[in-house]
Short mmCIF file of C-alpha atoms in Angstrom, two decimals:
data_model
loop_
_atom_site.label_atom_id
_atom_site.label_comp_id
_atom_site.label_asym_id
_atom_site.label_seq_id
_atom_site.Cartn_x
_atom_site.Cartn_y
_atom_site.Cartn_z
CA VAL A 7 32.71 31.42 3.80
CA TYR A 8 32.15 29.00 0.92
CA PHE A 9 33.97 25.80 -0.04
CA GLN A 10 33.93 24.04 -3.41
CA ASN A 11 34.26 20.33 -2.62
CA ASN A 12 36.37 19.34 -5.62
CA TRP A 13 38.21 16.64 -3.63
CA LEU A 14 34.86 14.97 -2.82
CA TRP A 15 35.20 15.01 0.94
CA THR A 16 32.40 13.83 3.18
CA ASN A 17 31.39 15.45 6.48
CA VAL A 18 32.83 18.81 5.43
CA SER A 19 33.46 20.98 8.51
CA LEU A 20 35.02 24.35 9.34
CA HIS A 21 37.12 25.02 12.45
CA PHE A 22 37.88 28.61 13.50
CA TRP A 23 39.61 30.20 16.47
CA GLY A 24 40.66 33.50 18.02
CA SER A 25 37.37 35.40 17.84
CA SER A 26 36.19 37.79 20.55
CA ILE A 27 32.61 37.36 19.30
CA GLU A 28 32.26 33.59 19.42
CA ALA A 29 34.12 30.83 21.20
CA ASP A 30 36.56 28.64 19.28
CA THR A 31 34.98 25.61 17.66
CA GLN A 32 36.06 22.18 18.82
CA TRP A 33 38.02 20.22 16.23
CA PRO A 34 37.08 19.27 13.56
CA GLY A 35 34.71 22.22 13.78
CA THR A 36 31.13 22.93 12.76
CA PRO A 37 29.60 20.97 9.86
CA MET A 38 29.26 23.25 6.83
CA SER A 39 25.80 23.51 5.26
CA TYR A 40 25.12 22.36 1.73
CA TYR A 41 24.64 25.50 -0.35
CA GLY A 42 24.16 24.14 -3.86
CA ASN A 43 25.96 22.66 -6.84
CA ASP A 44 27.95 24.46 -9.54
CA GLY A 45 27.20 21.77 -12.10
CA THR A 46 30.27 19.73 -11.14
CA TYR A 47 30.88 19.96 -7.39
CA HIS A 48 28.89 20.53 -4.23
CA ILE A 49 29.33 23.91 -2.56
CA TYR A 50 29.22 24.26 1.24
CA SER A 51 28.93 27.37 3.39
CA LEU A 52 29.20 28.53 6.99
CA LYS A 53 29.06 31.89 8.75
CA VAL A 54 32.34 32.78 10.49
CA PRO A 55 32.87 35.66 12.96
CA VAL A 56 34.55 38.59 11.21
CA ASP A 57 37.36 38.82 13.78
CA ALA A 58 38.40 35.12 13.74
CA ALA A 59 42.18 34.75 13.83
CA GLY A 60 42.17 31.70 11.57
CA LEU A 61 40.17 28.87 10.07
CA VAL A 62 40.62 25.40 8.61
CA ILE A 63 38.22 23.51 6.35
CA ASN A 64 38.38 19.72 6.55
CA GLY A 65 36.56 16.52 5.63
CA ASN A 66 36.88 12.78 5.28
CA LYS A 67 38.76 11.61 2.18
CA ASP A 68 36.64 9.99 -0.51
CA ASP A 69 38.67 6.76 -0.26
CA GLY A 70 37.92 6.46 3.45
CA SER A 71 41.59 6.68 4.44
CA GLY A 72 41.17 9.47 6.97
CA LEU A 73 40.78 13.20 7.42
CA ASP A 74 42.04 15.78 4.92
CA GLN A 75 42.20 19.53 5.40
CA THR A 76 43.21 22.91 4.07
CA PRO A 77 46.21 24.66 5.56
CA ASP A 78 45.57 27.21 8.31
CA ILE A 79 43.96 30.23 6.67
CA LYS A 80 44.75 33.34 8.72
CA GLU A 81 44.02 36.29 6.47
CA GLY A 82 42.46 37.53 3.27
CA TRP A 83 38.91 36.34 3.73
CA PHE A 84 35.83 38.38 2.94
CA ASP A 85 32.08 37.84 2.83
CA GLY A 86 31.38 35.53 -0.13
CA ILE A 87 34.91 34.16 -0.41
CA LEU A 88 35.16 30.75 -2.10
CA TYR A 89 37.92 28.28 -1.31
CA THR A 90 38.85 25.38 -3.59
CA MET A 91 41.52 22.74 -3.05
CA ALA A 92 44.44 23.19 -5.48
CA TRP A 93 45.00 20.13 -7.65
CA ASP A 94 48.75 20.49 -8.19
CA ASN A 95 50.08 22.16 -5.07
CA GLY A 96 49.67 19.80 -2.11
CA ASN A 97 46.98 20.85 0.36
CA GLN A 98 46.89 24.45 -0.75
CA VAL A 99 43.76 26.38 -1.68
CA THR A 100 42.78 28.73 -4.44
CA VAL A 101 40.53 31.68 -3.76
CA GLY A 102 37.50 32.91 -5.67
CA LYS A 103 34.09 34.48 -5.16
CA ILE A 104 30.82 32.63 -4.74
CA SER A 105 29.21 35.24 -6.99
CA ASP A 106 31.33 33.99 -9.90
CA LEU A 107 29.61 30.61 -9.89
CA GLU A 108 26.21 29.64 -11.25
CA ILE A 109 24.80 27.70 -8.32
CA GLN A 110 22.11 25.06 -8.65
CA THR A 111 20.41 25.29 -5.27
CA LEU A 112 19.06 22.23 -3.49
CA PRO A 113 15.26 22.10 -3.35
CA SER A 114 13.84 22.10 0.15
CA LEU A 115 12.54 18.85 1.55
CA THR A 116 8.85 19.27 2.23
CA PHE A 117 5.66 17.24 2.20
CA GLN A 118 3.15 18.88 -0.12
CA SER A 119 -0.05 17.03 0.69
CA GLY A 120 -1.78 14.26 2.61
CA SER A 121 -4.43 11.67 1.82
CA LEU A 122 -6.14 8.70 3.43
CA THR A 123 -6.29 4.95 2.77
CA LEU A 124 -8.98 2.82 4.39
CA TYR A 125 -7.35 -0.40 5.60
CA ASP A 126 -8.48 -2.48 8.61
CA ASN A 127 -7.00 0.49 10.40
CA LEU A 128 -6.43 3.88 8.78
CA ALA A 129 -3.36 5.04 6.87
CA ILE A 130 -2.39 8.67 6.34
CA ASN A 131 -0.33 9.14 3.19
CA PHE A 132 2.23 11.96 3.06
CA LYS A 133 3.37 13.02 -0.40
CA VAL A 134 6.45 14.78 -1.80
CA ASP A 135 7.13 15.71 -5.44
CA GLN A 136 9.45 13.31 -7.25
CA SER A 137 11.42 16.27 -8.63
CA VAL A 138 12.43 17.28 -5.09
CA ILE A 139 14.02 13.89 -4.39
CA ASP A 140 15.45 12.59 -7.68
CA GLY A 141 19.01 13.73 -8.27
CA ASN A 142 19.06 15.71 -5.04
CA TYR A 143 18.70 13.39 -2.04
CA SER A 144 19.59 9.82 -1.14
CA ASP A 145 18.65 7.65 1.84
CA VAL A 146 15.26 9.34 2.05
CA TYR A 147 12.92 8.32 4.87
CA ALA A 148 10.08 9.69 6.98
CA VAL A 149 9.62 9.82 10.74
CA PHE A 150 6.06 9.90 12.06
CA THR A 151 4.99 10.89 15.56
CA LEU A 152 1.56 10.18 17.03
CA GLY A 153 1.37 10.95 20.74
CA ASP A 154 4.30 9.13 22.33
CA GLN A 155 4.65 6.75 19.38
CA THR A 156 7.47 7.39 16.87
CA THR A 157 7.73 5.34 13.67
CA THR A 158 10.44 5.45 10.99
CA VAL A 159 9.30 4.50 7.47
CA ARG A 160 11.77 3.91 4.64
CA GLU A 161 9.34 2.23 2.23
CA TYR A 162 7.50 4.42 -0.25
CA THR A 163 5.54 4.25 -3.48
CA LEU A 164 5.82 6.35 -6.62
CA LYS A 165 2.72 7.36 -8.54
CA ASP A 166 1.82 10.36 -10.66
CA GLY A 167 5.14 12.08 -9.98
CA LYS A 168 4.88 11.86 -6.19
CA TYR A 169 6.64 9.74 -3.61
CA THR A 170 4.25 8.61 -0.88
CA PHE A 171 5.21 7.61 2.66
CA SER A 172 2.37 6.03 4.64
CA PHE A 173 1.70 5.94 8.36
CA LYS A 174 -0.54 2.91 8.81
CA ASN A 175 -1.24 2.77 12.53
CA VAL A 176 -4.09 5.20 13.12
CA ALA A 177 -6.70 3.47 15.28
CA PRO A 178 -10.29 4.65 14.69
CA TYR A 179 -10.49 6.36 18.10
CA ARG A 180 -7.44 8.49 17.15
CA MET A 181 -8.90 10.15 14.05
CA ASN A 182 -8.77 13.52 15.80
CA ASP A 183 -5.14 13.06 16.92
CA THR A 184 -2.40 14.81 14.96
CA VAL A 185 0.29 12.82 13.15
CA THR A 186 3.50 14.80 12.66
CA ALA A 187 5.66 13.81 9.67
CA THR A 188 9.29 14.83 9.07
CA LEU A 189 11.11 13.94 5.85
CA TYR A 190 14.85 13.25 5.87
CA GLY A 191 17.34 12.99 3.00
CA THR A 192 21.10 13.11 2.47
CA ASN A 193 23.09 15.20 0.02
CA GLY A 194 26.86 15.47 -0.08
CA GLY A 195 27.23 13.57 3.17
CA THR A 196 24.92 15.95 5.03
CA GLU A 197 21.49 14.89 6.24
CA TYR A 198 18.64 17.39 5.85
CA ALA A 199 15.23 17.43 7.51
CA SER A 200 11.99 19.00 6.37
CA GLU A 201 9.79 21.22 8.44
CA ALA A 202 7.30 19.10 10.41
CA PHE A 203 4.08 18.47 8.49
CA SER A 204 1.06 17.89 10.73
CA TYR A 205 -2.06 16.10 9.60
CA SER A 206 -4.92 13.99 10.92
CA VAL A 207 -7.74 11.83 9.64
CA ALA A 208 -10.15 14.53 10.79
CA THR A 209 -8.26 17.22 8.84
CA TYR A 210 -8.50 15.14 5.68
CA CYS A 211 -12.21 14.42 6.14
CA TYR A 212 -13.24 18.00 6.83
CA ASN A 213 -11.10 19.31 3.96
CA MET A 214 -12.73 16.85 1.59
CA LEU A 215 -16.22 17.65 2.84
CA GLY A 216 -15.55 21.32 2.20
CA LYS A 217 -14.28 20.57 -1.29
CA TYR A 218 -16.74 17.89 -2.39
CA GLY A 219 -19.97 18.78 -0.64
CA THR A 220 -22.28 18.85 -3.67
CA ASP A 221 -24.74 16.16 -4.75
CA ASN A 222 -22.31 15.08 -7.47
CA TYR A 223 -20.18 13.58 -4.69
CA ALA A 224 -23.01 12.09 -2.61
CA LYS A 225 -21.30 8.71 -2.05
CA LEU A 226 -18.00 10.31 -1.06
CA ARG A 227 -19.53 12.74 1.41
CA THR A 228 -21.59 9.92 2.99
CA LEU A 229 -18.41 7.87 3.36
CA LEU A 230 -16.59 10.77 5.02
CA VAL A 231 -19.41 11.55 7.48
CA ASP A 232 -19.91 7.86 8.32
CA LEU A 233 -16.16 7.58 8.90
CA LEU A 234 -16.22 10.51 11.34
CA ASN A 235 -19.24 9.05 13.12
CA TYR A 236 -17.41 5.72 13.41
CA GLY A 237 -14.40 7.53 14.88
CA ALA A 238 -16.59 9.26 17.46
CA ALA A 239 -18.29 5.97 18.41
CA SER A 240 -14.83 4.41 18.83
CA GLN A 241 -13.74 7.30 21.08
CA LEU A 242 -16.77 6.69 23.30
CA TYR A 243 -16.16 2.93 23.35
CA VAL A 244 -12.47 3.28 24.26
CA GLY A 245 -12.88 6.40 26.42
CA HIS A 246 -10.38 8.50 24.46
CA ASN A 247 -10.80 12.31 24.47
CA THR A 248 -14.55 11.99 24.70
CA ASP A 249 -14.91 15.72 25.36
CA VAL A 250 -13.69 16.42 21.79
CA LEU A 251 -15.42 13.93 19.51
CA VAL A 252 -14.13 13.81 15.96
CA ASN A 253 -17.58 14.41 14.46
CA ALA A 254 -18.35 17.43 16.66
CA ALA A 255 -17.52 19.97 13.94
CA LEU A 256 -20.02 18.58 11.44
CA THR A 257 -22.68 21.07 10.43
CA ASP A 258 -26.34 20.11 10.46
CA ALA A 259 -26.25 19.88 6.67
CA GLN A 260 -23.21 17.56 6.79
CA LYS A 261 -24.77 15.39 9.49
CA ALA A 262 -27.70 14.80 7.13
CA TRP A 263 -25.31 13.16 4.62
CA ALA A 264 -24.70 10.21 6.94
CA THR A 265 -26.29 6.81 6.38
CA ALA A 266 -29.67 7.36 7.99
CA THR A 267 -30.99 3.89 8.85
CA ASP A 268 -29.64 0.67 10.32
CA ARG A 269 -30.00 -2.30 7.99
CA ASP A 270 -30.48 -5.89 9.12
CA TRP A 271 -27.23 -7.79 9.43
CA THR A 272 -26.69 -11.38 8.35
CA SER A 273 -24.24 -14.06 9.42
CA VAL A 274 -22.25 -16.47 7.27
CA GLN A 275 -20.45 -18.03 10.26
CA ASP A 276 -19.94 -21.74 9.69
CA LEU A 277 -17.25 -23.69 11.57
CA GLU A 278 -17.83 -26.65 9.25
CA TYR A 279 -18.06 -24.94 5.88
CA VAL A 280 -15.90 -27.75 4.46
CA THR A 281 -15.20 -30.82 6.59
CA ILE A 282 -12.43 -33.38 6.60
CA VAL A 283 -12.15 -36.76 8.28
CA ALA A 284 -10.65 -36.67 11.78
CA PRO A 285 -9.33 -33.08 11.83
CA MET A 286 -6.16 -32.70 13.88
CA VAL A 287 -7.00 -29.06 14.68
CA GLN A 288 -10.39 -27.93 16.01
CA TRP A 289 -11.94 -24.47 15.67
CA LYS A 290 -13.12 -22.96 18.95
CA GLY A 291 -14.55 -19.65 17.73
CA GLY A 292 -14.03 -16.33 16.00
CA GLY A 293 -14.47 -12.67 16.83
CA LEU A 294 -13.18 -9.14 16.27
CA VAL A 295 -10.70 -6.84 17.97
CA LEU A 296 -12.20 -3.36 17.74
CA LYS A 297 -10.02 -1.11 19.89
CA GLU A 298 -6.95 -0.60 17.69
CA SER A 299 -8.34 -1.74 14.34
CA ILE A 300 -10.93 -4.02 12.78
CA SER A 301 -9.08 -7.31 13.08
CA MET A 302 -10.45 -10.84 13.14
CA ARG A 303 -9.32 -13.11 15.98
CA PHE A 304 -9.76 -16.89 15.89
CA LYS A 305 -9.20 -19.58 18.48
CA ILE A 306 -8.07 -23.12 17.67
CA HIS A 307 -7.16 -26.22 19.65
CA ALA A 308 -4.02 -28.03 18.59
CA VAL A 309 -1.44 -30.19 20.34
CA ASP A 310 1.41 -28.23 18.74
CA VAL A 311 1.51 -25.31 16.28
CA GLU A 312 5.20 -25.46 15.35
CA ASN A 313 4.57 -26.71 11.80
CA LEU A 314 1.11 -25.24 11.36
CA SER A 315 -0.08 -22.36 9.19
CA VAL A 316 -3.49 -20.86 8.47
CA ARG A 317 -4.47 -20.06 4.91
CA VAL A 318 -7.10 -17.33 4.64
CA MET A 319 -8.89 -16.87 1.33
CA THR A 320 -11.13 -13.84 0.86
CA GLU A 321 -14.24 -13.81 -1.24
CA SER A 322 -12.42 -11.59 -3.76
CA GLY A 323 -9.64 -14.20 -4.15
CA THR A 324 -6.80 -12.83 -2.01
CA GLU A 325 -4.86 -15.43 -0.02
CA THR A 326 -2.98 -14.74 3.23
CA VAL A 327 -0.81 -17.23 5.13
CA ILE A 328 -0.57 -16.83 8.93
CA ARG A 329 2.06 -18.53 11.09
CA ASP A 330 1.92 -16.41 14.26
CA PHE A 331 0.03 -18.00 17.16
CA THR A 332 -0.47 -17.00 20.81
CA GLN A 333 -1.03 -19.74 23.36
CA THR A 334 -3.84 -19.38 25.92
CA ASP A 335 -4.12 -20.68 29.47
CA ASP A 336 -6.50 -23.46 28.40
CA GLY A 337 -4.03 -24.99 25.94
CA CYS A 338 -5.59 -23.38 22.87
CA TYR A 339 -4.12 -20.81 20.49
CA TYR A 340 -5.23 -17.47 19.09
CA PHE A 341 -4.24 -15.89 15.78
CA TYR A 342 -5.23 -12.65 14.07
CA PHE A 343 -6.19 -11.75 10.52
CA HIS A 344 -5.80 -8.10 9.44
CA GLY A 345 -6.26 -8.35 5.68
CA LEU A 346 -9.61 -6.67 4.98
CA ASN A 347 -10.26 -3.07 3.99
CA ALA A 348 -13.28 -0.98 4.94
CA ALA A 349 -15.30 -2.05 1.89
CA GLN A 350 -14.97 -5.73 2.81
CA MET A 351 -16.85 -5.86 6.11
CA SER A 352 -19.58 -8.03 4.60
CA GLU A 353 -17.19 -10.16 2.57
CA SER A 354 -16.78 -13.83 3.51
CA VAL A 355 -13.37 -15.22 4.38
CA TYR A 356 -12.47 -18.91 4.40
CA LEU A 357 -9.86 -20.28 6.79
CA SER A 358 -8.11 -23.66 6.88
CA VAL A 359 -5.23 -24.89 9.01
CA TYR A 360 -2.39 -26.70 7.25
CA GLU A 361 0.54 -28.82 8.34
CA GLY A 362 2.93 -28.39 5.46
CA ASP A 363 0.77 -28.94 2.37
CA ASN A 364 -1.85 -31.03 4.16
CA VAL A 365 -5.08 -29.55 5.47
CA VAL A 366 -5.62 -30.61 9.10
CA SER A 367 -8.80 -28.73 10.03
CA ASN A 368 -12.26 -28.11 8.74
CA THR A 369 -12.66 -24.93 6.71
CA VAL A 370 -14.37 -22.05 8.49
CA CYS A 371 -16.45 -19.31 6.85
CA TYR A 372 -16.67 -15.96 8.64
CA SER A 373 -17.11 -12.20 8.11
CA ILE A 374 -16.92 -8.98 10.05
CA GLU A 375 -20.68 -8.62 9.64
CA SER A 376 -21.14 -12.08 11.16
CA TYR A 377 -19.55 -10.82 14.35
CA ALA A 378 -21.74 -7.71 14.38
CA TYR A 379 -24.78 -9.95 13.88
CA SER A 380 -23.80 -12.14 16.84
CA GLN A 381 -23.33 -9.13 19.16
CA GLN A 382 -26.28 -6.91 18.17
CA SER A 383 -28.28 -7.82 21.29
CA SER A 384 -25.48 -6.95 23.72
CA SER A 385 -26.52 -5.01 26.80
CA ASN A 386 -23.51 -2.72 26.29
CA THR A 387 -25.18 0.07 24.33
CA THR A 388 -21.89 1.90 23.65
CA PHE A 389 -20.53 -1.30 22.10
CA VAL A 390 -23.64 -1.78 19.96
CA GLN A 391 -23.47 1.83 18.77
CA LEU A 392 -19.86 1.21 17.75
CA LEU A 393 -20.90 -1.85 15.73
CA LYS A 394 -23.67 0.13 14.03
CA ALA A 395 -21.32 2.99 13.15
CA MET A 396 -18.68 0.53 11.93
CA MET A 397 -21.08 -1.29 9.61
CA LYS A 398 -22.50 1.98 8.22
CA TYR A 399 -18.95 3.08 7.47
CA GLY A 400 -18.23 -0.28 5.81
CA ASP A 401 -21.40 -0.10 3.70
CA ALA A 402 -20.57 3.46 2.64
CA ALA A 403 -17.06 2.40 1.65
CA LYS A 404 -18.42 -0.50 -0.39
CA SER A 405 -20.90 1.79 -2.13
CA TYR A 406 -18.20 4.36 -2.86
CA VAL A 407 -15.83 1.88 -4.52
CA GLY A 408 -18.71 0.46 -6.55
CA LYS A 409 -18.91 -3.04 -5.12
#
């Protein structure tokens, strides 16, 4: 049974009764499915048992004033019948055939591809063609599932005719874990969902290695192998699925594409890079958080942080302002900086604490490599191997982007 929604109802439903095949629906019935558009109105459809004694089609009025409906329809229907509300005869219906209309069908919601972005943690990008969304769906969003974590993302970017929804919370030790993405959109008051699209960092890397394995792509393939080796080192460090390491499927030829040697690291750490007279806030140290992402963590001593902010300037000129602090048991405060991508592990950052527009601390200089340098003699060999894999991955990323 088909319905031409010329009165612009929302939540179009069909209620039937009196069938020996199926139980009566509960009022207001079963939501009708969007079938297509005839160029003017949306068309909805629903399968009805052939022996139903009667049916009613209903929906919410377009002015929001309540429910509207057809009269009880108790005879005369056939497969492919099309009902339309009569304009000049109360709540009566006219009858036609769906085959008489030229229907513009609704394109299926589906993600077509995935890609990767190398932030301080990893982002998987899920892409859908612009032509699928524009003019067809509103209120479009994506729901991502990773293990027991579910994230709804409504923000997206548009580039090269594709809308991209990004899941940005893939820790390095979870490169082998599958992220499931479902795309949602609304048409004619009905919400539609795509088939689940499953992807992982590992899937992307191995696909790219299979596609770009020649010498013409030497920097890219080194980056991909170093990334997988970093993921495996992170799994061992965290203790996550260590029986299935993310680099285990690399061939001997692919393993040879990895960065072969460990270079010497250097440190730019300087807690007094720029000094002021009688600083109100003192720096107590800096380090990294390596489990979930590559994030810098700094400790300061201050009497009160209510009006304080930290301004972080990267070597490439990007400024970040931080106002979130966590108090410690010794009366100090921690804060975190997440603003570097994989190619910036050797890049210096400069941090100053402000009260309003006034600087109240010395300026600190630090880098991810500085932390690796300070920890290279650790007795924890798994930790040191993680640092080595991390820095090789960072160097490969820097080489790939041409810095």
